[in-house]
Coordinates of C-alpha atoms in Angstrom, one line a residue:
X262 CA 66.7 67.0 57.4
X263 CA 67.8 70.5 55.9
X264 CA 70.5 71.9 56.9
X265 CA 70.3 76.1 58.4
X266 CA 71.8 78.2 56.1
X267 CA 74.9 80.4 57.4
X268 CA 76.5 83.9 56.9
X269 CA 80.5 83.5 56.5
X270 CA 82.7 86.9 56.1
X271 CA 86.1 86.3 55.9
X272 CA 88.3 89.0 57.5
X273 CA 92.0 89.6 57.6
X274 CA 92.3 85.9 57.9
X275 CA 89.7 84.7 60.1
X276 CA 86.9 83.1 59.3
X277 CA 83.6 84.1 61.2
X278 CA 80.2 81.9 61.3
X279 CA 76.8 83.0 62.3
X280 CA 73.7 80.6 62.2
X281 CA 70.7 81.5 61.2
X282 CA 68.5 82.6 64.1
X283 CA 68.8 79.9 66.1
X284 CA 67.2 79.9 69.7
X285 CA 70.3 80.3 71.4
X286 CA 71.1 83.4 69.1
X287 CA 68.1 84.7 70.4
X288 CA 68.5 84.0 73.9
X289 CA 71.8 86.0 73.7
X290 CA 71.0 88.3 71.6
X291 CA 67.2 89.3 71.4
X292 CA 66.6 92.0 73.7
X293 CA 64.3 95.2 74.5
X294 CA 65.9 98.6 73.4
X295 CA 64.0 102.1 73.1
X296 CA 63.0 101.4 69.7
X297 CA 61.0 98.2 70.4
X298 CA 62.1 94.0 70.2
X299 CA 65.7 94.0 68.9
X300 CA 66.3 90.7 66.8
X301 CA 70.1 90.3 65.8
X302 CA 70.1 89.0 61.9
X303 CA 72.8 87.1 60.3
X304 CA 73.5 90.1 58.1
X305 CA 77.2 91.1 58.4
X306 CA 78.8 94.5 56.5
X307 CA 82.5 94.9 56.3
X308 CA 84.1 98.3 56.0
X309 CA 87.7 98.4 55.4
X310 CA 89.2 100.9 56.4
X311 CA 86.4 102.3 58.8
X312 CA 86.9 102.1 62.9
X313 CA 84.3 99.5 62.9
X314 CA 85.7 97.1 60.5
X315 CA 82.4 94.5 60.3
X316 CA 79.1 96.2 61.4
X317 CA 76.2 93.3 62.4
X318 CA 72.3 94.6 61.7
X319 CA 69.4 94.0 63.6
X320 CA 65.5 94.4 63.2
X321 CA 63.8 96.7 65.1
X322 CA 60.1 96.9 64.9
X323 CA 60.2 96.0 60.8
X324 CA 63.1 98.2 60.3
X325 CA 66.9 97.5 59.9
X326 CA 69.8 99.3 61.7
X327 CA 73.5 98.6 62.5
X328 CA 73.7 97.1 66.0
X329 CA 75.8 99.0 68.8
X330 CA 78.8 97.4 70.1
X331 CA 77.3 96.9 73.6
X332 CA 74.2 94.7 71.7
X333 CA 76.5 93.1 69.9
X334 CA 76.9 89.7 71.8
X335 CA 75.5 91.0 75.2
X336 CA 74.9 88.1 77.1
X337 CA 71.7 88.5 79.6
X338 CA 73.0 88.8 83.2
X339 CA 76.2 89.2 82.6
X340 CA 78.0 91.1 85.3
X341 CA 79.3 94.5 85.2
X342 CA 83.7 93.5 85.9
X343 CA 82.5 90.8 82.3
X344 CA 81.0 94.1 80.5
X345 CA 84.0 95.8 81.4
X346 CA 86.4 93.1 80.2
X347 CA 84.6 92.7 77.1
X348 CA 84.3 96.6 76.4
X349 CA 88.2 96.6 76.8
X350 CA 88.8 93.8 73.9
X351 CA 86.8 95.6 71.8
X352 CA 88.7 98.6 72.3
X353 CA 91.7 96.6 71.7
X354 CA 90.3 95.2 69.1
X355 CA 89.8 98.7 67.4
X356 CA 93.3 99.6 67.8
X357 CA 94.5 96.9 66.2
X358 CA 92.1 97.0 63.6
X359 CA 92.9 100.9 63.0
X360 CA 97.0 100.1 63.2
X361 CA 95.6 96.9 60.5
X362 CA 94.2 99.5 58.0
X363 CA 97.0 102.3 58.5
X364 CA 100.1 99.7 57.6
X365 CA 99.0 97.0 55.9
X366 CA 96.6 96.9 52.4
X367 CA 93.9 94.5 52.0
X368 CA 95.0 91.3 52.2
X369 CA 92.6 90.2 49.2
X370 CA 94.5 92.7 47.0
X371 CA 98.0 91.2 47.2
X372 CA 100.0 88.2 46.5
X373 CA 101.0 85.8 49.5
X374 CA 104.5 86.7 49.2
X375 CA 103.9 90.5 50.0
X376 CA 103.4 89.2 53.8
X377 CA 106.6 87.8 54.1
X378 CA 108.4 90.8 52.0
X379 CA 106.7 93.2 54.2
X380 CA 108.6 91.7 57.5
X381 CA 111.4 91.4 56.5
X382 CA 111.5 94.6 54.7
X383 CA 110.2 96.2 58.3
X384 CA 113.6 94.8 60.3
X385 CA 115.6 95.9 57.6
X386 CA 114.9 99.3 57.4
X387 CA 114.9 99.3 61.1
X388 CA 118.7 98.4 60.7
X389 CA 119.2 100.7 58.3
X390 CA 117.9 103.5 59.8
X391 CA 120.3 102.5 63.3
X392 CA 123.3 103.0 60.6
X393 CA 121.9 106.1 59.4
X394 CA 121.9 107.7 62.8
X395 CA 125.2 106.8 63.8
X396 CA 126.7 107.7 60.3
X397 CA 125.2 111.2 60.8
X398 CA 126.5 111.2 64.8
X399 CA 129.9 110.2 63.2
X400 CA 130.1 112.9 60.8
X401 CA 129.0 115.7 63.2
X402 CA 131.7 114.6 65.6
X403 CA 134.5 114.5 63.0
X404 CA 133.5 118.3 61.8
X405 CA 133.8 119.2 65.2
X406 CA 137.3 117.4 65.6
X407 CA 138.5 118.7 62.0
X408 CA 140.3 121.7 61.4
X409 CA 137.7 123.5 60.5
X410 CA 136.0 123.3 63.9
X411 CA 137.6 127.0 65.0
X412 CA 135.0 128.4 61.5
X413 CA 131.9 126.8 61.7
X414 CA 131.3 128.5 58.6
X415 CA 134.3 126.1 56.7
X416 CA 131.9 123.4 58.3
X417 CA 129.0 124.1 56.3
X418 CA 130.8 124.4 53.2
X419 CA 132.5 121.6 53.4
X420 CA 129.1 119.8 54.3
X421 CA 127.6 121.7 51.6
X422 CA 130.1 120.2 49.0
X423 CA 129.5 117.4 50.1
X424 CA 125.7 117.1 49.7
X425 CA 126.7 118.8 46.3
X426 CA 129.5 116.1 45.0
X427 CA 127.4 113.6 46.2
X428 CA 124.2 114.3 43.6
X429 CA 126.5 113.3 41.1
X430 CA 126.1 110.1 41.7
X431 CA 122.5 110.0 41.5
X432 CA 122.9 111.7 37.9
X433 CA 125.1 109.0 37.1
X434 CA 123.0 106.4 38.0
X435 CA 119.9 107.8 36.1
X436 CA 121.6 108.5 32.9
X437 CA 123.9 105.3 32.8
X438 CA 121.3 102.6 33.9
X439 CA 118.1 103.8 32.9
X440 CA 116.9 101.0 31.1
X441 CA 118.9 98.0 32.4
X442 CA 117.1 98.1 35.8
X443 CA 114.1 96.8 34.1
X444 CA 116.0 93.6 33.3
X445 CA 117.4 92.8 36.9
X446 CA 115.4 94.7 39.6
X447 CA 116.2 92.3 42.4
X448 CA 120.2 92.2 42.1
X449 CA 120.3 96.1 41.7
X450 CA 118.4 96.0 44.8
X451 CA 120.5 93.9 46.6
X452 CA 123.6 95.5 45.1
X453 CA 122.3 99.2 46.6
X454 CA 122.3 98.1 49.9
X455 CA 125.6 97.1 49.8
X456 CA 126.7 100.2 48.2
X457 CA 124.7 102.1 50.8
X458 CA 126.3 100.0 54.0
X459 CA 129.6 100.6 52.5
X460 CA 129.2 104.1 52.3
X461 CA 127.4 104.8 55.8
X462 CA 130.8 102.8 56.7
X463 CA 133.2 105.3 55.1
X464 CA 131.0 108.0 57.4
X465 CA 131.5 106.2 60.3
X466 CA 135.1 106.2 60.7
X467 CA 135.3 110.0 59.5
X468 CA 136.1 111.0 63.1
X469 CA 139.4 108.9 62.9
X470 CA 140.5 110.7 59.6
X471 CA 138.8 114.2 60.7
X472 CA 141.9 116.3 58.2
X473 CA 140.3 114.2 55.3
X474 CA 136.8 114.6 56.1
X475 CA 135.2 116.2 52.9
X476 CA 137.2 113.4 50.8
X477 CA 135.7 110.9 53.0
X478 CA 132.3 112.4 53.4
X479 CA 131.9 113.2 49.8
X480 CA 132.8 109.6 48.6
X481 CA 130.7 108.3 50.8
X482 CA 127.5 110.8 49.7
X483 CA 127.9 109.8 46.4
X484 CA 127.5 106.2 47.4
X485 CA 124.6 106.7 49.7
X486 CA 122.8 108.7 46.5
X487 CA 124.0 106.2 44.2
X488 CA 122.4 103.3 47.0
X489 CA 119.0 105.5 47.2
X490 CA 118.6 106.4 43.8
X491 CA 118.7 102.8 42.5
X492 CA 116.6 101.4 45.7
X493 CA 113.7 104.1 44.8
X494 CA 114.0 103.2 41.2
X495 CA 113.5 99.6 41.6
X496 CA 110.8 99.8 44.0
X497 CA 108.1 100.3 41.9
X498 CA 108.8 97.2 39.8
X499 CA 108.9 94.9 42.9
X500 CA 105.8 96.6 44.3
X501 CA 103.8 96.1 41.4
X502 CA 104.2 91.8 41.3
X503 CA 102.3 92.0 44.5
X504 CA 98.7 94.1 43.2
X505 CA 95.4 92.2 42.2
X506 CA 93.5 94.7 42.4
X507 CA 95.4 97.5 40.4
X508 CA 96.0 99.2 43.7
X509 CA 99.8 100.1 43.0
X510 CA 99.4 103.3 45.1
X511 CA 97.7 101.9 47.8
X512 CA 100.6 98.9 48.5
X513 CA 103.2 102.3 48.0
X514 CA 101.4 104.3 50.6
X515 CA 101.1 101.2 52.8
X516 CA 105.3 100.6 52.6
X517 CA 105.6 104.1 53.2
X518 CA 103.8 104.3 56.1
X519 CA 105.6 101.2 57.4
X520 CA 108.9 102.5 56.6
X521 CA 108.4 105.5 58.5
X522 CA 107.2 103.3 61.8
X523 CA 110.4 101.3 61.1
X524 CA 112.6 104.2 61.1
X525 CA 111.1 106.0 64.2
X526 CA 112.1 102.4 65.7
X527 CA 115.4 102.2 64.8
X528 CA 116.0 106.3 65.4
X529 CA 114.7 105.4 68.9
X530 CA 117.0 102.4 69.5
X531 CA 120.3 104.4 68.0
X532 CA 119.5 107.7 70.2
X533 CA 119.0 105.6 73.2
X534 CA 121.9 103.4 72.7
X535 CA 124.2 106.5 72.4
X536 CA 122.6 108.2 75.4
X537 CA 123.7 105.5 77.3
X538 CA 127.1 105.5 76.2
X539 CA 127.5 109.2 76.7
X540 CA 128.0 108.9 80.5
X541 CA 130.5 106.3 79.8
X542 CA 131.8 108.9 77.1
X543 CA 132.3 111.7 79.7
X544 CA 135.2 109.0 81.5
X545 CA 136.3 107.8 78.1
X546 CA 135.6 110.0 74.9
X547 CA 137.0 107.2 72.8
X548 CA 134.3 105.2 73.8
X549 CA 131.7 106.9 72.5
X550 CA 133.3 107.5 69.2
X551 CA 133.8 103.5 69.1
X552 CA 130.5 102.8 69.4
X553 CA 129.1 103.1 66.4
X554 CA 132.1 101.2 65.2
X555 CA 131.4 98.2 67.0
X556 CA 127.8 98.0 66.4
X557 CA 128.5 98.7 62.7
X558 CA 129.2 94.8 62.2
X559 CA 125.9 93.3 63.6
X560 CA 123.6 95.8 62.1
X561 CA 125.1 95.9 58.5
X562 CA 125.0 92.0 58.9
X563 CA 121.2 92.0 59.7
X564 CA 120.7 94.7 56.9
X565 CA 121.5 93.1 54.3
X566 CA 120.2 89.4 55.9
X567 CA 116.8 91.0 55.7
X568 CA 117.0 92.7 52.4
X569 CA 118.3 89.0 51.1
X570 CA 115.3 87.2 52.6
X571 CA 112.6 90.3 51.2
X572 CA 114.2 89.8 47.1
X573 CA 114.0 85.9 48.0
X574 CA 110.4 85.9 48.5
X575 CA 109.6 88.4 45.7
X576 CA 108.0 86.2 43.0
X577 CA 108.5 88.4 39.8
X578 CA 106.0 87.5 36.5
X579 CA 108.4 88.5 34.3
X580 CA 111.8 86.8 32.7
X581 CA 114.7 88.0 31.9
X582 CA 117.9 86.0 30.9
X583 CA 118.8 84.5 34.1
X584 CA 115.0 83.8 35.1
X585 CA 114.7 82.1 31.4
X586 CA 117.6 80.3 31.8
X587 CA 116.6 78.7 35.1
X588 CA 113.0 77.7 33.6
X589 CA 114.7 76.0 30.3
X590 CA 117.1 74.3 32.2
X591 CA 114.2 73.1 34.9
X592 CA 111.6 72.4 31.3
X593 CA 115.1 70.6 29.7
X594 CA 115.7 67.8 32.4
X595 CA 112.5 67.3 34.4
X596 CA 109.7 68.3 31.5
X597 CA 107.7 71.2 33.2
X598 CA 107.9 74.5 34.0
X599 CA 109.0 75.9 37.6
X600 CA 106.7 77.5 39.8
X601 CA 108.0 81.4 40.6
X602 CA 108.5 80.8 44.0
X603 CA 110.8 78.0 43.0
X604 CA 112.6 80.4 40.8
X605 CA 112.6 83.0 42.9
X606 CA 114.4 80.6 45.2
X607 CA 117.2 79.6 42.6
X608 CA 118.2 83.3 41.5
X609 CA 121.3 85.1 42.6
X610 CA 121.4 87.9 44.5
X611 CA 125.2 88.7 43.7
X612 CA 126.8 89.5 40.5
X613 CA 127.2 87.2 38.4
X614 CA 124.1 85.8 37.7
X615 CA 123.4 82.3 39.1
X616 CA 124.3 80.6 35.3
X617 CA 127.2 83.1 34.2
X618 CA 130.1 80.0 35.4
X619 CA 128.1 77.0 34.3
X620 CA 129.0 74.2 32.4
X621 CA 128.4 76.6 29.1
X622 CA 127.5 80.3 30.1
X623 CA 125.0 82.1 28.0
X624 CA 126.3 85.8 26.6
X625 CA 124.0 87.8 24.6
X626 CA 126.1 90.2 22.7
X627 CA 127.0 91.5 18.9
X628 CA 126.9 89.7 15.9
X629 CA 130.5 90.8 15.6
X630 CA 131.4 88.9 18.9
X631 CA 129.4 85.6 17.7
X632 CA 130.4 85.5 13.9
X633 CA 134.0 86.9 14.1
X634 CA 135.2 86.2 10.3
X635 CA 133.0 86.2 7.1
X636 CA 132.8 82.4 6.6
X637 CA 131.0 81.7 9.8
X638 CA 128.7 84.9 9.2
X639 CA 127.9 83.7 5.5
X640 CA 127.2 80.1 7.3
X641 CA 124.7 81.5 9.6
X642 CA 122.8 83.4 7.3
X643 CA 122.7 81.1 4.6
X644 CA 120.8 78.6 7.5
X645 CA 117.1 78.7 7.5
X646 CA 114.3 77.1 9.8
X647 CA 112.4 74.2 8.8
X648 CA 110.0 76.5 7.0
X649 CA 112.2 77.8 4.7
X650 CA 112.2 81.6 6.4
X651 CA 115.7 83.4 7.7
X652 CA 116.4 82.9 11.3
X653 CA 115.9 85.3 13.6
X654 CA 118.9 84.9 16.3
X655 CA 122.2 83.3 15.5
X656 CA 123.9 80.9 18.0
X657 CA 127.4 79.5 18.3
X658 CA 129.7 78.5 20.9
X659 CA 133.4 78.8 22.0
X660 CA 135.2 75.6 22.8
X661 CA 137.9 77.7 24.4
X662 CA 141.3 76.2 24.9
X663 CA 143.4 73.4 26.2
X664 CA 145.0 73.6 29.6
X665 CA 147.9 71.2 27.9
X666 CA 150.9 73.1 26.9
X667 CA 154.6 72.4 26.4
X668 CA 157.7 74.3 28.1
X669 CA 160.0 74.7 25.6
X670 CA 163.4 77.0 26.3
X671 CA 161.8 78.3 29.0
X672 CA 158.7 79.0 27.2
X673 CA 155.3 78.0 27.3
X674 CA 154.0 76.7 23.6
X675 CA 150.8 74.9 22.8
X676 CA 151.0 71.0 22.4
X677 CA 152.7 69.8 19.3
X678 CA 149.4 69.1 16.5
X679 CA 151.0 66.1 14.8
X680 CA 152.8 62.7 15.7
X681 CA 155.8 61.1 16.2
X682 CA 155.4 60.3 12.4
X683 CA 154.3 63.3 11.0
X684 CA 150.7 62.9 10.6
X685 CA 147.9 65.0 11.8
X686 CA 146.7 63.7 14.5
X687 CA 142.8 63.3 15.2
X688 CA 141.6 65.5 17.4
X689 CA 138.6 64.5 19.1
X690 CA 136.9 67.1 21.3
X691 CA 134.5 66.6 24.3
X692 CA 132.1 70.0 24.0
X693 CA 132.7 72.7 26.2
X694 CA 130.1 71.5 29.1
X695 CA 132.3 68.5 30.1
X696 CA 135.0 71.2 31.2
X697 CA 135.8 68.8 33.6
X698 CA 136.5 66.1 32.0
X699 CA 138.8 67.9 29.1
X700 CA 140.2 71.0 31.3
X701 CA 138.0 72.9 28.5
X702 CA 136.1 75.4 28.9
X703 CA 133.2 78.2 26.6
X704 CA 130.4 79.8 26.5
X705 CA 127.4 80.2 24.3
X706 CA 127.4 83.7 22.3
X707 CA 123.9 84.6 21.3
X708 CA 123.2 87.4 18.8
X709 CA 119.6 88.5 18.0
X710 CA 117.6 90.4 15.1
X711 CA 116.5 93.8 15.6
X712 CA 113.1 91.5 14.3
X713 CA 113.4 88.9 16.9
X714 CA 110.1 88.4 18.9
X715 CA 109.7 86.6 22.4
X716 CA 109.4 83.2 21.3
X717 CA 112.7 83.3 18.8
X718 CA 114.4 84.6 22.3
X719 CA 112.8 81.8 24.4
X720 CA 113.7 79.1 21.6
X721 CA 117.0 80.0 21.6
X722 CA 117.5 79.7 25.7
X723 CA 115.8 76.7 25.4
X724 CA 118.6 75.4 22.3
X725 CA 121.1 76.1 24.6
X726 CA 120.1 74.3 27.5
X727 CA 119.4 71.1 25.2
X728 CA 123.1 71.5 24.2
X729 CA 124.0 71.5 28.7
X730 CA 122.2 68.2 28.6
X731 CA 123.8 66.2 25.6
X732 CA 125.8 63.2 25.4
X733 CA 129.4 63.2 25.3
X734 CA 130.5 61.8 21.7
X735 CA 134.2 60.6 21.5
X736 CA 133.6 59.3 17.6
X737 CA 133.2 62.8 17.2
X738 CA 136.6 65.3 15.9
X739 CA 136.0 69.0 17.2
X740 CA 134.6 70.1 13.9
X741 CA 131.9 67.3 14.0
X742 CA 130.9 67.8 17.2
X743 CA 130.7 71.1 17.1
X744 CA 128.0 71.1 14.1
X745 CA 126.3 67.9 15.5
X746 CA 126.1 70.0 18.8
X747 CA 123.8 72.4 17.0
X748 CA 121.8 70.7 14.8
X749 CA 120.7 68.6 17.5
X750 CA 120.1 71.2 19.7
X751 CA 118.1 73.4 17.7
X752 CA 115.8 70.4 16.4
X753 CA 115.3 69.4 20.3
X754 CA 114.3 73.1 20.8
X755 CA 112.2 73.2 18.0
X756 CA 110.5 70.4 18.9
X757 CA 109.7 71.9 22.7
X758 CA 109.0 75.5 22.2
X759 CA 105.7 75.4 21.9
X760 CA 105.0 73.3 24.7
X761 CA 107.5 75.5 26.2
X762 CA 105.7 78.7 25.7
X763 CA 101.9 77.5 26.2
X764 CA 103.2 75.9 29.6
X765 CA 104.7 79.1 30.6
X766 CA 101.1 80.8 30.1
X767 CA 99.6 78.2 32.2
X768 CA 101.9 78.7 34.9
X769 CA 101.3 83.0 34.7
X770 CA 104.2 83.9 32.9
X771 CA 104.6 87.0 31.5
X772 CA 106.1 85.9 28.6
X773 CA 105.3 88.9 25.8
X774 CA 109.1 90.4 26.0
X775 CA 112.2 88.8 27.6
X776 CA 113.9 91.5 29.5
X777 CA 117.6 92.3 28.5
X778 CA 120.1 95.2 29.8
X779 CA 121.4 97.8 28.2
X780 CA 124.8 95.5 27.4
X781 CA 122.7 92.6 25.5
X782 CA 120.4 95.2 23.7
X783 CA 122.8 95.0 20.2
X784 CA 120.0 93.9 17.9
X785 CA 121.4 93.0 14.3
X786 CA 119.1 94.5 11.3
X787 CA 119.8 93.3 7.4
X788 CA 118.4 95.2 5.1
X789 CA 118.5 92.5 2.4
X790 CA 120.0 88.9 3.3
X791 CA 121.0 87.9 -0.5
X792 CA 123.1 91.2 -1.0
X793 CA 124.9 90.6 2.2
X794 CA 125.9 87.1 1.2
X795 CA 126.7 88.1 -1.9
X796 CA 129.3 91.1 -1.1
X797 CA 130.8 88.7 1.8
X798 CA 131.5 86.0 -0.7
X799 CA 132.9 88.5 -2.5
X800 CA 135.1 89.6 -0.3
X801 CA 135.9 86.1 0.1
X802 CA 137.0 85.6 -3.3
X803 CA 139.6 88.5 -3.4
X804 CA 140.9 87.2 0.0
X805 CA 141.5 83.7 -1.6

């Protein structure tokens, strides 16, 4: 027995079924109209965008046309209060539908996490925009309590300055941290908001400092431009992990729309809630100067809450140190590769980054800083890969120091480095990672060639969380343990990266460049490797 075929649309989410011509579908929807027999067909046409969303077609004599919304699921004898009910849905309907189209972009042409970003992102700026209006209220009043408030004209200047002073901060911002907001979009994110809360602080309590309002107002303009400049910057990275469809500007002009709903919201609720309080205010003034105080707490609370939960579902495709960090270490000790949305989960808001006070800290920074004297330079160039070619990145770590030291006439010396008999004593070293066993503590310097691609970036992440993971060796003296240390890690992380790397493909990496701020972009370049060594040994000879 065959089985009637059916037309499915799917639409914003629900999923809608209609059978083939069935003889109920008939009944209910076969009727007589001016043109002739009308014959509902299970041919469905969606129109995004349009007021009628999904248009249903019909045969009329032999010829097609789109059904009116009366025919469409008019039910014969069906009374005039159920016409009227269903006429009002569908109106309904149509509202929402339009309010659908105006706010939100296809949901086929974004990521799932865009949904959640976009709520939270919605009470947030509704918080925000509370703050905002009583900021402004704030500063008004304290202009009008100043000394200046017998020459309005002083007012405006002063406000003038301010605005003035305050664009100083956005130049800063622009030409100090141009390119290290690629590397770490979400914490400069986070960071702005607190810079902009803090500020729309300082303008709040202008009115209880009114003889040092310009000070006040201009420190905290330059805040607020420094908070908005960075937000706008970033928001164009963030937006664009959520497109399928290269539709970039369409998921902009959707957040802009909602961001204008959300603050014609929260304009609405901080107007109303300091019209209320100015019948109290005409008893008690102080009052309504305090109000913005109080409600500072709560709102800047739920600000930042929401702006926390919007980065945390942000699912970014590309890595940068911390994100790279996270996925070795994950790759290192259960052998695969995250998911984004678990990484997304495990990265820090806050400065430092979520791995700068592990067990062995990663720095990226200057050959200078990595090989400090000419012997431990020579050594790492003189070292080549298995192949036989130069390396492209050079890694070493710091053991740091001992917490054991001696008072000695009144002074604190370090522990004495022989015995009771004279001898040197053997000094075994636990490595830097078992801090807590040794009261030790380092960090991993990294330096990279101005020729280093992705993968020689990746392998060397993933060398130094194999050297997190290894055993403790007490046979070891610190010398020993610190070459053993890596060698071992370097032949572990040769032995991964390409599992690594293809795995990070299959998961939708973007693994092509590894993001890096402006601080860790000191590339090393050597002309010729041979004439280096030879004028370092060189100047190793005239030392000795």
């Amino acid at each position: 027995m065959g089985c009637r075929p059916r037309a499915t649309i799917t639409f914003h989410g629900e999923r809608c079924q209609l059978a083939d011509a069935s003889s109920d579908d008939r009944a209910s929807t076969s009727g007589r109209t001016a043109g002739g027999s009308l014959v509902a067909l299970p041919l469905l046409e969606r129109r995004p965008g349009s007021s009628r969303a999904v248009l249903r077609y019909a045969c009329v004599d032999g010829k097609l046309r789109v059904m009116r919304p009366n025919e469409w699921g008019a039910r014969d004898g069906e009374g005039a209060a159920r016409r009227l009910d269903r006429a009002i849905g569908r109106a309904a309907r149509k509202c929402a539908e339009r309010a659908q189209h105006a706010l939100l972009p296809e949901p086929s042409s974004v990521t799932n996490d865009y949904w959640e970003y976009a709520k939270f992102r919605f009470a947030q700026r509704i918080a925000s925009s509370c703050i905002s209006v009583f900021a402004t209220q704030q500063m008004l009043t304290a202009v009008g309590l100043g000394a200046s408030r017998t020459l309005p004209a002083a007012a405006a200047v002063n406000w003038v300055l301010k605005d003035g002073l305050g664009r100083l901060g956005k130049l800063s911002v622009a030409a100090n941290f141009g390119r290290t907001f690629d590397s770490d979009v979400k914490r400069f994110r986070f960071t702005s908001s607190v810079v902009y809360d803090a500020s729309s602080f300082i303008e709040i309590i202008t009115p209880y400092f009114p003889q040092h309002f310009l000070a006040l107002a201009t420190v905290a303009n330059i805040g607020k431009s420094v908070g908005i400049t960075t937000a706008n910057v970033v928001r164009a990275p963030i937006q664009r992990t959520f497109i399928l469809e290269e539709n970039l500007a369409e998921v902009a002009a959707k957040t802009s729309a909602q961001q204008v709903v959300a603050d014609n919201i929260g304009l609405a609720l901080a107007v109303g809630a300091a019209s209320a309080m100015s019948k109290v205010a005409t008893v008690r003034p102080a009052i309504r100067r305090a109000l913005p105080v109080f409600a500072f707490g709560p709102l800047a609370a739920l600000d930042l809450i929401c702006i926390y939960k919007e980065l945390k579902a942000v699912q970014l495709r590309t890595i940068n140190k911390e994100r790279a960090e996270i996925i070795a270490e994950t790759f290192v000790t259960e052998r695969k590769i995250p998911s984004r949305a678990q990484v997304a989960n495990s990265e820090r808001l806050l400065i430092p980054a979520r791995l700068d006070k592990s067990n062995l800290p990663l720095s990226v920074t200057s050959i200078g800083e990595v090989c400090p004297t000419t012997k431990s330079l020579i050594k790492a160039l003189s070292n080549k890969t298995g192949g036989g070619s130069r390396r492209q990145y050079i890694l070493a770590y710091e053991p740091g120091a001992s917490k054991k030291r001696v008072i000695l006439n009144g002074r604190r010396i370090s522990a004495p480095k022989t015995d009771s008999n004279g001898k040197k004593k053997r000094r075994t070293l636990k490595f830097p990672w078992q801090s807590k066993r040794t009261g030790l503590k380092g960090r991993a310097l990294l330096a990279l060639s101005e020729t280093a691609s992705s993968k020689d970036v990746l392998c060397a992440i993933l060398q130094v969380a194999h050297m997190r993971s290894l055993p403790y060796r007490p046979d070891l003296t610190a010398e020993e343990a610190y070459v053993w240390a890596l060698q071992e890690s370097d032949s572990l992380a040769k032995r991964d990266i390409d599992t690594f790397t293809n795995s990070l493909s299959e998961q939708g990496w973007n693994h092509g460049r590894i993001l890096f701020s402006s601080a860790e972009r000191a590339p090393y370049s050597v002309d010729s490797v041979p004439a280096l060594l030879d004028a370092l040994r060189r100047s190793e000879d005239v030392k000795s």
